[in-house]
Coordinates of N, CA, C and O in Angstrom, one line a residue:
A119 N 85.9 85.6 163.5 CA 86.1 84.6 162.5 C 86.8 85.3 161.3 O 86.4 86.3 160.9
A120 N 87.9 84.7 160.9 CA 88.7 85.3 159.8 C 88.0 84.9 158.5 O 87.5 83.8 158.3
R121 N 87.9 85.9 157.7 CA 87.3 85.7 156.4 C 88.3 85.5 155.3 O 89.3 86.1 155.3
A122 N 88.0 84.5 154.5 CA 88.9 84.1 153.5 C 88.9 85.1 152.4 O 87.8 85.6 152.0
T123 N 90.0 85.5 151.9 CA 90.1 86.5 150.8 C 90.7 85.8 149.6 O 91.5 84.9 149.7
R124 N 90.3 86.3 148.5 CA 90.9 85.8 147.2 C 91.5 86.9 146.4 O 91.1 88.1 146.6
A125 N 92.3 86.6 145.6 CA 93.0 87.6 144.7 C 91.9 88.1 143.7 O 91.1 87.4 143.2
P126 N 92.0 89.4 143.5 CA 91.0 90.0 142.5 C 91.3 89.4 141.1 O 92.4 89.1 140.8
S127 N 90.2 89.2 140.4 CA 90.4 88.7 139.0 C 90.0 89.7 138.0 O 89.5 90.8 138.3
M128 N 90.2 89.4 136.7 CA 89.9 90.3 135.6 C 88.4 90.6 135.6 O 88.0 91.6 135.3
A129 N 87.6 89.6 136.0 CA 86.2 89.7 136.0 C 85.7 90.7 137.0 O 84.7 91.4 136.8
D130 N 86.5 90.9 138.1 CA 86.1 91.8 139.1 C 86.4 93.3 138.7 O 85.8 94.2 139.3
G131 N 87.3 93.4 137.8 CA 87.6 94.8 137.3 C 88.4 95.5 138.3 O 88.6 96.8 138.3
E132 N 89.0 94.8 139.3 CA 89.8 95.5 140.4 C 91.3 95.6 140.1 O 92.0 96.1 140.8
L133 N 91.7 95.0 138.9 CA 93.1 95.0 138.7 C 93.6 96.3 138.1 O 94.8 96.6 138.1
G134 N 92.7 97.2 137.7 CA 93.1 98.5 137.2 C 93.2 98.5 135.7 O 93.3 97.4 135.1
A135 N 93.3 99.6 135.2 CA 93.4 99.8 133.7 C 94.7 99.3 133.1 O 94.8 98.9 132.0
A136 N 95.7 99.4 133.9 CA 97.1 99.0 133.4 C 97.1 97.5 133.0 O 97.9 97.1 132.2
S137 N 96.3 96.7 133.6 CA 96.4 95.2 133.3 C 95.5 94.9 132.1 O 95.6 93.8 131.6
S138 N 94.6 95.7 131.7 CA 93.7 95.4 130.6 C 94.5 95.6 129.3 O 95.2 96.6 129.1
S139 N 94.3 94.7 128.4 CA 94.9 94.8 127.1 C 94.4 96.0 126.3 O 95.2 96.6 125.6
V140 N 93.2 96.4 126.6 CA 92.7 97.6 125.9 C 93.4 98.8 126.4 O 93.8 99.7 125.6
A141 N 93.6 98.9 127.7 CA 94.3 100.1 128.2 C 95.7 100.1 127.7 O 96.2 101.2 127.4
R142 N 96.4 99.0 127.7 CA 97.8 99.0 127.2 C 97.8 99.5 125.7 O 98.7 100.2 125.3
Y143 N 96.8 99.1 125.0 CA 96.8 99.4 123.5 C 96.6 100.9 123.4 O 97.2 101.6 122.6
D144 N 95.8 101.5 124.3 CA 95.5 103.0 124.2 C 96.6 103.8 124.8 O 96.7 105.0 124.4
E145 N 97.5 103.2 125.6 CA 98.6 104.0 126.2 C 99.6 104.4 125.2 O 100.3 105.3 125.3
Y146 N 99.8 103.6 124.1 CA 100.8 103.8 123.2 C 100.2 104.3 121.9 O 99.1 103.9 121.4
A147 N 101.0 105.2 121.2 CA 100.5 105.7 119.9 C 100.5 104.6 118.9 O 101.5 103.9 118.8
H148 N 99.5 104.4 118.2 CA 99.4 103.4 117.2 C 99.2 104.0 115.8 O 98.4 104.9 115.6
D149 N 100.1 103.6 114.9 CA 100.0 104.1 113.6 C 98.8 103.4 112.8 O 98.8 102.2 112.6
K150 N 97.8 104.2 112.5 CA 96.6 103.7 111.9 C 96.7 103.6 110.4 O 95.7 103.2 109.8
R151 N 97.8 104.0 109.8 CA 97.9 103.9 108.4 C 98.0 102.5 107.9 O 98.5 101.6 108.6
I152 N 97.4 102.2 106.7 CA 97.5 100.8 106.2 C 98.8 100.7 105.4 O 99.4 101.7 104.9
I153 N 99.3 99.5 105.3 CA 100.5 99.2 104.6 C 100.2 98.5 103.2 O 99.3 97.6 103.2
I154 N 100.9 99.0 102.2 CA 100.7 98.4 100.9 C 102.0 98.0 100.3 O 102.9 98.8 100.1
H155 N 102.2 96.7 100.1 CA 103.4 96.2 99.4 C 102.9 95.9 98.0 O 101.8 95.4 97.8
P156 N 103.7 96.1 96.9 CA 103.3 95.8 95.6 C 102.8 94.4 95.3 O 101.9 94.2 94.5
V157 N 103.3 93.4 96.0 CA 102.9 92.0 95.8 C 101.4 91.8 96.2 O 100.8 90.9 95.7
Y158 N 100.9 92.7 97.1 CA 99.5 92.6 97.4 C 98.6 92.7 96.2 O 97.5 92.1 96.2
L159 N 99.0 93.4 95.2 CA 98.2 93.7 94.0 C 98.7 92.8 92.8 O 98.0 92.9 91.7
N160 N 99.8 92.1 92.9 CA 100.4 91.4 91.7 C 99.5 90.2 91.3 O 99.5 89.2 92.0
S161 N 99.0 90.3 90.1 CA 98.1 89.2 89.6 C 98.9 87.9 89.3 O 98.4 86.9 89.2
K162 N 100.2 88.1 89.1 CA 101.1 86.9 88.8 C 101.6 86.2 90.1 O 102.1 85.1 90.0
A163 N 101.4 86.9 91.3 CA 101.8 86.3 92.5 C 100.7 85.3 93.0 O 99.5 85.5 92.7
T164 N 101.1 84.4 93.8 CA 100.1 83.5 94.5 C 99.7 84.1 95.8 O 100.3 85.0 96.3
I165 N 98.7 83.5 96.4 CA 98.3 83.9 97.8 C 99.5 83.6 98.7 O 99.7 84.4 99.6
A166 N 100.2 82.5 98.5 CA 101.3 82.2 99.4 C 102.4 83.2 99.2 O 103.2 83.5 100.2
D167 N 102.6 83.8 98.0 CA 103.6 84.8 97.8 C 103.2 86.1 98.5 O 104.1 86.9 98.8
G168 N 101.9 86.3 98.8 CA 101.5 87.5 99.5 C 100.4 88.3 98.8 O 100.0 89.4 99.2
R169 N 99.9 87.8 97.6 CA 98.8 88.5 97.0 C 97.6 88.5 97.9 O 97.2 87.5 98.5
V170 N 96.9 89.7 98.0 CA 95.8 89.9 99.0 C 94.5 89.9 98.3 O 93.5 89.4 98.8
I171 N 94.4 90.4 97.0 CA 93.1 90.5 96.3 C 93.1 89.4 95.2 O 94.1 88.8 94.9
A172 N 91.9 89.1 94.7 CA 91.8 88.1 93.7 C 92.6 88.5 92.4 O 92.7 89.7 92.1
A173 N 93.1 87.5 91.7 CA 94.0 87.8 90.6 C 93.3 88.6 89.5 O 94.0 89.5 88.9
E174 N 92.0 88.4 89.3 CA 91.3 89.2 88.3 C 91.2 90.7 88.7 O 91.0 91.5 87.8
H175 N 91.3 91.0 90.0 CA 91.3 92.4 90.4 C 92.7 93.0 90.5 O 92.8 94.2 90.7
G176 N 93.7 92.2 90.3 CA 95.1 92.7 90.5 C 95.6 93.2 89.1 O 94.9 93.3 88.1
V177 N 96.9 93.5 89.2 CA 97.6 94.0 88.0 C 99.0 93.3 87.9 O 99.5 92.9 89.0
E178 N 99.5 93.1 86.7 CA 100.7 92.3 86.6 C 101.9 93.2 87.0 O 102.1 94.3 86.4
N179 N 102.7 92.8 87.9 CA 103.9 93.4 88.4 C 103.8 94.9 88.7 O 104.5 95.7 88.0
P180 N 103.0 95.3 89.6 CA 102.9 96.8 89.9 C 104.2 97.3 90.6 O 104.9 96.5 91.2
T181 N 104.5 98.5 90.3 CA 105.7 99.1 91.0 C 105.2 100.1 92.1 O 104.1 100.5 92.1
L182 N 106.2 100.4 92.9 CA 105.9 101.4 94.0 C 105.5 102.7 93.4 O 104.6 103.4 93.9
G183 N 106.2 103.1 92.3 CA 105.9 104.4 91.7 C 104.5 104.5 91.1 O 103.8 105.5 91.2
E184 N 104.0 103.4 90.5 CA 102.7 103.3 90.0 C 101.6 103.4 91.1 O 100.6 104.1 90.9
I185 N 101.9 102.7 92.2 CA 100.9 102.7 93.3 C 100.9 104.1 93.9 O 99.8 104.7 94.1
I186 N 102.0 104.8 94.1 CA 102.0 106.1 94.6 C 101.3 107.1 93.7 O 100.5 108.0 94.1
E187 N 101.5 107.0 92.4 CA 100.9 107.9 91.4 C 99.4 107.8 91.5 O 98.7 108.8 91.5
V188 N 98.8 106.6 91.6 CA 97.4 106.4 91.7 C 96.9 106.9 93.0 O 95.8 107.5 93.0
L189 N 97.6 106.6 94.1 CA 97.1 107.1 95.4 C 97.1 108.6 95.4 O 96.1 109.2 96.0
K190 N 98.0 109.3 94.9 CA 98.0 110.7 94.8 C 96.9 111.2 94.0 O 96.2 112.2 94.3
H191 N 96.6 110.6 92.9 CA 95.5 110.9 92.0 C 94.2 110.8 92.7 O 93.2 111.6 92.6
L192 N 94.0 109.8 93.6 CA 92.8 109.5 94.3 C 92.6 110.5 95.5 O 91.5 110.7 96.0
G193 N 93.7 111.2 95.9 CA 93.6 112.2 96.9 C 94.3 111.8 98.2 O 94.1 112.5 99.2
Y194 N 95.0 110.7 98.2 CA 95.7 110.3 99.4 C 97.1 110.9 99.5 O 97.6 111.4 98.5
Q195 N 97.7 110.9 100.7 CA 99.0 111.3 100.9 C 99.9 110.1 101.2 O 100.1 109.8 102.4
P196 N 100.4 109.4 100.2 CA 101.2 108.2 100.5 C 102.6 108.5 101.1 O 103.1 109.5 100.7
A197 N 103.1 107.6 101.9 CA 104.4 107.7 102.4 C 105.2 106.4 102.0 O 104.8 105.3 102.4
L198 N 106.3 106.6 101.4 CA 107.1 105.5 101.0 C 108.1 105.2 102.1 O 108.7 106.1 102.6
E199 N 108.2 103.9 102.4 CA 109.1 103.5 103.5 C 110.1 102.4 102.9 O 109.7 101.6 102.1
D200 N 111.3 102.5 103.4 CA 112.3 101.5 102.9 C 112.3 100.3 103.9 O 113.1 100.2 104.8
K201 N 111.4 99.4 103.6 CA 111.2 98.2 104.4 C 111.2 97.0 103.5 O 110.9 97.1 102.3
I202 N 111.6 95.9 104.0 CA 111.7 94.7 103.2 C 110.4 93.8 103.5 O 110.0 93.7 104.6
Y203 N 109.8 93.3 102.4 CA 108.7 92.4 102.6 C 109.1 91.1 103.2 O 110.1 90.5 102.7
S204 N 108.4 90.7 104.2 CA 108.9 89.5 105.0 C 108.9 88.2 104.2 O 109.7 87.4 104.6
R205 N 108.1 88.1 103.2 CA 108.1 86.8 102.5 C 109.1 86.8 101.3 O 109.3 85.8 100.7
D206 N 109.7 88.0 101.0 CA 110.6 88.1 99.9 C 111.6 89.1 100.2 O 111.3 90.3 100.1
A207 N 112.8 88.7 100.6 CA 113.9 89.7 101.0 C 114.3 90.6 99.9 O 114.9 91.6 100.2
L208 N 114.1 90.3 98.7 CA 114.4 91.2 97.6 C 113.4 92.2 97.3 O 113.6 93.1 96.5
A209 N 112.2 92.0 97.8 CA 111.1 93.0 97.6 C 111.2 94.1 98.6 O 110.9 94.0 99.7
R210 N 111.8 95.2 98.1 CA 112.1 96.3 99.0 C 111.2 97.5 98.8 O 110.9 97.9 97.7
G211 N 110.7 98.1 99.9 CA 109.8 99.2 99.8 C 108.3 98.9 100.1 O 107.8 97.9 99.6
R212 N 107.7 99.8 100.8 CA 106.3 99.7 101.1 C 105.7 101.1 101.1 O 106.4 102.0 101.3
I213 N 104.4 101.1 101.1 CA 103.7 102.4 101.1 C 102.7 102.4 102.3 O 102.0 101.4 102.5
R214 N 102.7 103.5 103.0 CA 101.7 103.6 104.1 C 100.8 104.8 103.7 O 101.2 105.8 103.2
V215 N 99.5 104.6 104.0 CA 98.5 105.6 103.7 C 97.3 105.6 104.7 O 97.0 104.5 105.2
N216 N 96.8 106.7 105.0 CA 95.6 106.9 105.9 C 94.4 106.8 105.1 O 94.2 107.5 104.1
L217 N 93.5 105.9 105.4 CA 92.2 105.8 104.8 C 91.3 107.0 105.3 O 90.4 107.4 104.6
K218 N 91.5 107.4 106.5 CA 90.7 108.4 107.2 C 91.5 109.6 107.5 O 92.7 109.5 107.8
D219 N 90.9 110.8 107.6 CA 91.6 112.0 108.0 C 91.9 111.9 109.5 O 91.0 111.5 110.3
A220 N 93.1 112.1 109.9 CA 93.5 111.9 111.3 C 92.8 112.9 112.2 O 92.5 112.5 113.3
A221 N 92.5 114.1 111.8 CA 91.8 115.1 112.6 C 90.3 114.8 112.8 O 89.8 114.8 113.9
T222 N 89.7 114.6 111.6 CA 88.2 114.5 111.7 C 87.7 113.1 111.7 O 86.6 112.9 112.1
G223 N 88.5 112.1 111.3 CA 88.0 110.7 111.2 C 87.2 110.4 110.0 O 86.7 109.3 109.9
E224 N 87.0 111.4 109.1 CA 86.2 111.1 107.9 C 87.1 110.4 106.9 O 88.3 110.6 106.8
L225 N 86.4 109.6 106.0 CA 87.2 108.9 104.9 C 87.8 110.0 104.0 O 87.1 111.0 103.6
T226 N 89.0 109.7 103.6 CA 89.7 110.6 102.6 C 89.0 110.5 101.3 O 88.7 111.6 100.6
V227 N 88.6 109.3 100.8 CA 87.9 109.1 99.6 C 86.6 108.4 100.0 O 86.6 107.3 100.5
P228 N 85.4 109.1 99.9 CA 84.2 108.5 100.4 C 83.8 107.1 99.9 O 83.3 106.3 100.7
E229 N 84.1 106.7 98.7 CA 83.7 105.4 98.2 C 84.7 104.3 98.6 O 84.5 103.2 98.3
I230 N 85.8 104.7 99.2 CA 86.8 103.7 99.7 C 86.9 103.7 101.2 O 87.4 104.6 101.8
A231 N 86.3 102.6 101.8 CA 86.2 102.6 103.3 C 87.1 101.5 103.9 O 87.2 101.5 105.1
S232 N 87.7 100.6 103.1 CA 88.5 99.6 103.6 C 89.7 99.4 102.8 O 89.9 99.8 101.7
R233 N 90.6 98.6 103.4 CA 91.9 98.3 102.7 C 91.7 97.5 101.5 O 92.3 97.8 100.4
K234 N 90.7 96.5 101.5 CA 90.4 95.7 100.4 C 89.9 96.5 99.2 O 90.3 96.3 98.1
Q235 N 89.0 97.5 99.5 CA 88.4 98.4 98.5 C 89.5 99.2 97.9 O 89.5 99.4 96.6
L236 N 90.5 99.7 98.7 CA 91.6 100.5 98.1 C 92.4 99.6 97.2 O 92.8 100.1 96.1
L237 N 92.8 98.4 97.6 CA 93.6 97.5 96.8 C 92.9 97.2 95.5 O 93.6 97.2 94.4
R238 N 91.6 97.0 95.5 CA 90.9 96.7 94.3 C 90.9 98.0 93.3 O 91.0 97.9 92.1
K239 N 90.7 99.2 93.9 CA 90.7 100.4 93.2 C 92.1 100.6 92.5 O 92.2 101.0 91.4
L240 N 93.2 100.3 93.3 CA 94.5 100.4 92.7 C 94.7 99.4 91.6 O 95.2 99.7 90.5
G241 N 94.2 98.2 91.7 CA 94.3 97.2 90.7 C 93.5 97.5 89.4 O 93.9 97.2 88.3
E242 N 92.5 98.3 89.6 CA 91.6 98.8 88.5 C 92.3 100.0 87.8 O 92.2 100.1 86.6
S243 N 93.0 100.8 88.6 CA 93.5 102.1 88.0 C 94.9 102.0 87.4 O 95.2 102.7 86.5
I244 N 95.7 101.1 88.0 CA 97.1 101.0 87.5 C 97.2 100.7 86.0 O 98.0 101.3 85.2
P245 N 96.4 99.8 85.5 CA 96.5 99.5 84.0 C 96.1 100.7 83.1 O 96.5 100.7 82.0
N246 N 95.4 101.6 83.7 CA 95.0 102.8 82.9 C 96.0 103.9 82.9 O 95.8 105.0 82.3
L247 N 97.1 103.8 83.6 CA 98.2 104.8 83.7 C 98.8 104.9 82.3 O 98.9 104.0 81.5
K248 N 99.2 106.1 82.0 CA 99.9 106.4 80.7 C 101.1 105.6 80.5 O 101.4 105.1 79.5
S249 N 101.9 105.4 81.6 CA 103.1 104.6 81.5 C 102.8 103.2 81.2 O 103.7 102.5 80.6
R250 N 101.6 102.7 81.5 CA 101.3 101.3 81.2 C 100.7 101.2 79.7 O 101.0 100.2 79.1
K251 N 100.0 102.2 79.3 CA 99.4 102.2 78.0 C 100.5 102.5 76.9 O 100.4 102.0 75.8
E252 N 101.4 103.4 77.2 CA 102.4 103.8 76.2 C 103.8 103.5 76.8 O 104.5 104.4 77.3
P253 N 104.2 102.3 76.7 CA 105.6 102.0 77.3 C 106.7 102.6 76.5 O 106.6 102.7 75.3
S254 N 107.6 103.2 77.2 CA 108.7 103.9 76.5 C 109.7 102.9 76.0 O 109.9 101.8 76.5
A255 N 110.4 103.2 74.9 CA 111.4 102.3 74.3 C 112.6 102.5 75.1 O 113.4 103.4 75.0
K256 N 112.9 101.5 76.0 CA 114.1 101.5 76.8 C 115.2 100.6 76.2 O 114.9 99.6 75.6
A257 N 116.4 101.0 76.4 CA 117.5 100.2 76.0 C 117.6 99.0 77.0 O 117.3 99.2 78.2
P258 N 118.0 97.9 76.5 CA 118.1 96.7 77.4 C 119.2 97.0 78.5 O 120.2 97.7 78.2
A259 N 118.9 96.5 79.7 CA 119.8 96.7 80.8 C 121.2 96.0 80.5 O 121.2 94.9 80.0
P260 N 122.3 96.7 80.8 CA 123.6 96.1 80.5 C 123.8 94.9 81.4 O 123.3 94.9 82.6
A261 N 124.5 93.9 80.9 CA 124.8 92.7 81.7 C 125.8 93.1 82.8 O 126.7 93.8 82.6
I262 N 125.6 92.5 83.9 CA 126.6 92.7 85.0 C 127.8 91.8 84.7 O 127.6 90.6 84.4
E263 N 129.0 92.4 84.8 CA 130.1 91.6 84.5 C 131.0 91.4 85.7 O 131.2 92.3 86.5
Y264 N 131.5 90.2 85.8 CA 132.5 89.8 86.9 C 133.7 89.3 86.2 O 133.6 88.2 85.5
G265 N 134.8 89.9 86.3 CA 136.1 89.4 85.7 C 136.1 89.3 84.2 O 136.7 88.5 83.6
G266 N 135.3 90.3 83.6 CA 135.3 90.4 82.1 C 134.3 89.5 81.4 O 134.1 89.6 80.2
A267 N 133.6 88.6 82.1 CA 132.6 87.7 81.5 C 131.2 88.1 82.0 O 131.1 88.4 83.2
P268 N 130.2 88.0 81.2 CA 128.9 88.3 81.6 C 128.4 87.3 82.8 O 128.8 86.2 82.8
A269 N 127.7 87.9 83.7 CA 127.2 87.0 84.8 C 126.3 85.9 84.3 O 125.5 86.1 83.4
M270 N 126.5 84.7 84.9 CA 125.7 83.6 84.6 C 125.8 83.1 83.2 O 124.9 82.4 82.7
S271 N 126.8 83.4 82.4 CA 126.9 83.0 81.1 C 127.1 81.5 80.9 O 126.9 81.0 79.9
M272 N 127.6 80.9 81.9 CA 127.9 79.4 81.8 C 126.6 78.6 82.0 O 126.7 77.4 81.8
V273 N 125.5 79.2 82.4 CA 124.3 78.4 82.6 C 123.4 78.5 81.4 O 123.0 79.6 81.0
P274 N 123.2 77.4 80.7 CA 122.4 77.5 79.4 C 121.0 78.0 79.7 O 120.4 77.6 80.6
G275 N 120.5 78.9 78.8 CA 119.1 79.3 78.9 C 118.9 80.4 79.9 O 117.8 80.8 80.1
M276 N 119.9 80.9 80.6 CA 119.7 81.9 81.7 C 120.4 83.1 81.2 O 121.6 83.1 80.9
G277 N 119.7 84.2 81.1 CA 120.2 85.5 80.7 C 121.1 86.2 81.7 O 121.1 85.8 82.9
A278 N 121.8 87.2 81.3 CA 122.6 87.9 82.2 C 121.7 88.6 83.3 O 120.6 89.1 82.9
G279 N 122.2 88.7 84.5 CA 121.4 89.4 85.5 C 120.3 88.5 86.1 O 119.5 89.0 86.9
M280 N 120.3 87.2 85.7 CA 119.3 86.3 86.3 C 120.0 85.5 87.4 O 121.1 85.1 87.3
S281 N 119.3 85.4 88.5 CA 119.8 84.6 89.6 C 119.6 83.1 89.3 O 118.7 82.8 88.5
P282 N 120.3 82.2 89.9 CA 120.1 80.8 89.7 C 118.7 80.2 89.9 O 118.3 79.2 89.3
V283 N 117.9 80.9 90.7 CA 116.5 80.4 90.8 C 115.6 81.0 89.8 O 114.4 80.8 89.8
G284 N 116.1 81.7 88.8 CA 115.3 82.2 87.7 C 114.6 83.5 87.9 O 113.7 83.9 87.2
M285 N 115.0 84.2 89.0 CA 114.3 85.5 89.3 C 115.2 86.6 88.9 O 116.4 86.6 89.2
P286 N 114.7 87.6 88.2 CA 115.5 88.8 87.9 C 115.9 89.4 89.3 O 115.1 89.4 90.2
G287 N 117.1 89.9 89.3 CA 117.4 90.6 90.6 C 118.9 90.7 90.7 O 119.7 90.6 89.8
R288 N 119.3 91.0 91.9 CA 120.7 91.3 92.2 C 121.5 90.0 92.3 O 121.1 89.1 92.9
V289 N 122.6 90.0 91.6 CA 123.5 88.8 91.7 C 124.3 88.9 93.0 O 124.6 88.0 93.7
G290 N 124.6 90.1 93.4 CA 125.3 90.4 94.7 C 125.1 91.8 95.1 O 124.5 92.6 94.4
M291 N 125.7 92.1 96.2 CA 125.5 93.5 96.7 C 126.7 94.3 96.2 O 127.8 93.8 96.1
P292 N 126.5 95.6 95.8 CA 127.6 96.4 95.4 C 128.6 96.6 96.5 O 128.2 96.5 97.7
A293 N 129.9 96.9 96.1 CA 130.9 97.1 97.1 C 130.5 98.2 98.1 O 130.0 99.2 97.7
G294 N 130.7 98.0 99.4 CA 130.4 99.0 100.4 C 129.0 98.9 100.8 O 128.6 99.7 101.6
M295 N 128.2 98.0 100.4 CA 126.8 98.0 100.7 C 126.4 96.8 101.6 O 125.3 96.3 101.6
M296 N 127.4 96.2 102.3 CA 127.1 95.1 103.2 C 126.3 95.6 104.3 O 126.5 96.7 104.9
P297 N 125.3 94.8 104.7 CA 124.5 95.2 105.9 C 125.3 95.3 107.1 O 126.3 94.6 107.3
P298 N 124.9 96.1 108.1 CA 125.7 96.3 109.3 C 125.8 94.9 110.0 O 124.8 94.2 110.1
G299 N 127.0 94.7 110.5 CA 127.2 93.4 111.3 C 127.4 92.2 110.4 O 127.6 91.1 110.9
M300 N 127.5 92.3 109.1 CA 127.6 91.2 108.2 C 129.0 91.1 107.6 O 129.3 90.2 106.9
A301 N 129.9 92.0 107.9 CA 131.2 92.1 107.3 C 132.0 90.8 107.5 O 132.6 90.3 106.6
G302 N 132.0 90.2 108.7 CA 132.7 89.0 109.0 C 132.0 87.7 108.7 O 132.5 86.6 108.9
V303 N 130.8 87.8 108.2 CA 129.9 86.6 108.0 C 130.2 85.9 106.7 O 130.1 84.7 106.5
M304 N 130.5 86.7 105.7 CA 130.7 86.2 104.3 C 132.0 85.4 104.3 O 133.0 85.7 104.9
P305 N 132.1 84.4 103.4 CA 133.3 83.6 103.3 C 134.4 84.5 102.7 O 134.1 85.4 102.0
P306 N 135.7 84.1 102.9 CA 136.8 84.9 102.4 C 136.7 85.1 100.9 O 136.4 84.1 100.2
G307 N 136.9 86.3 100.4 CA 136.8 86.5 99.0 C 135.4 86.8 98.5 O 135.2 87.2 97.3
M308 N 134.4 86.7 99.3 CA 133.0 86.9 98.9 C 132.4 88.3 99.3 O 131.4 88.7 98.9
G309 N 133.1 89.0 100.2 CA 132.6 90.2 100.7 C 132.5 91.3 99.7 O 133.4 91.5 98.9
G310 N 131.3 91.9 99.6 CA 131.1 93.0 98.6 C 130.8 92.5 97.2 O 130.8 93.3 96.3
V311 N 130.6 91.2 97.0 CA 130.3 90.7 95.7 C 128.9 91.2 95.2 O 128.0 91.2 95.9

């Protein structure tokens, strides 16, 4: 009498380690560093914008330099990466840091065991930086000029260097800075603006 056979299933454990999602995860090197974008700490940003911690624990408009300065002071070895934040294409740069020592697995800073705790510590420490307490007297940024006239001068109530949506930032890309593959995409006369 012929015996009916069935295909092995995941429950049987007969498919081998290659089919298990755990095995595939272990086969590839995984970067265990956490990612920090400045918007995660920005008390002026909304949750939809990307703020991760409560506004009262955040800090107003943190910069990458301030975050790196505090991380180094705490004893971490931050790595700056030139990446764009997915929710805001103008927000460029992120920081990666290990919470644990790669060799021993021990926490780098014993009182900080999670990403949330680190973000709260950053939000608490950045306002105490010397650069925040004693702002230097900077000259106002020069207006970007196109054809001899200040940018956006025809829009009432909007200063030079402001985009039409009211956000400070780049009005256009400097000449020669077009992203790869975008040279033919811009309308005629707009390339390199």
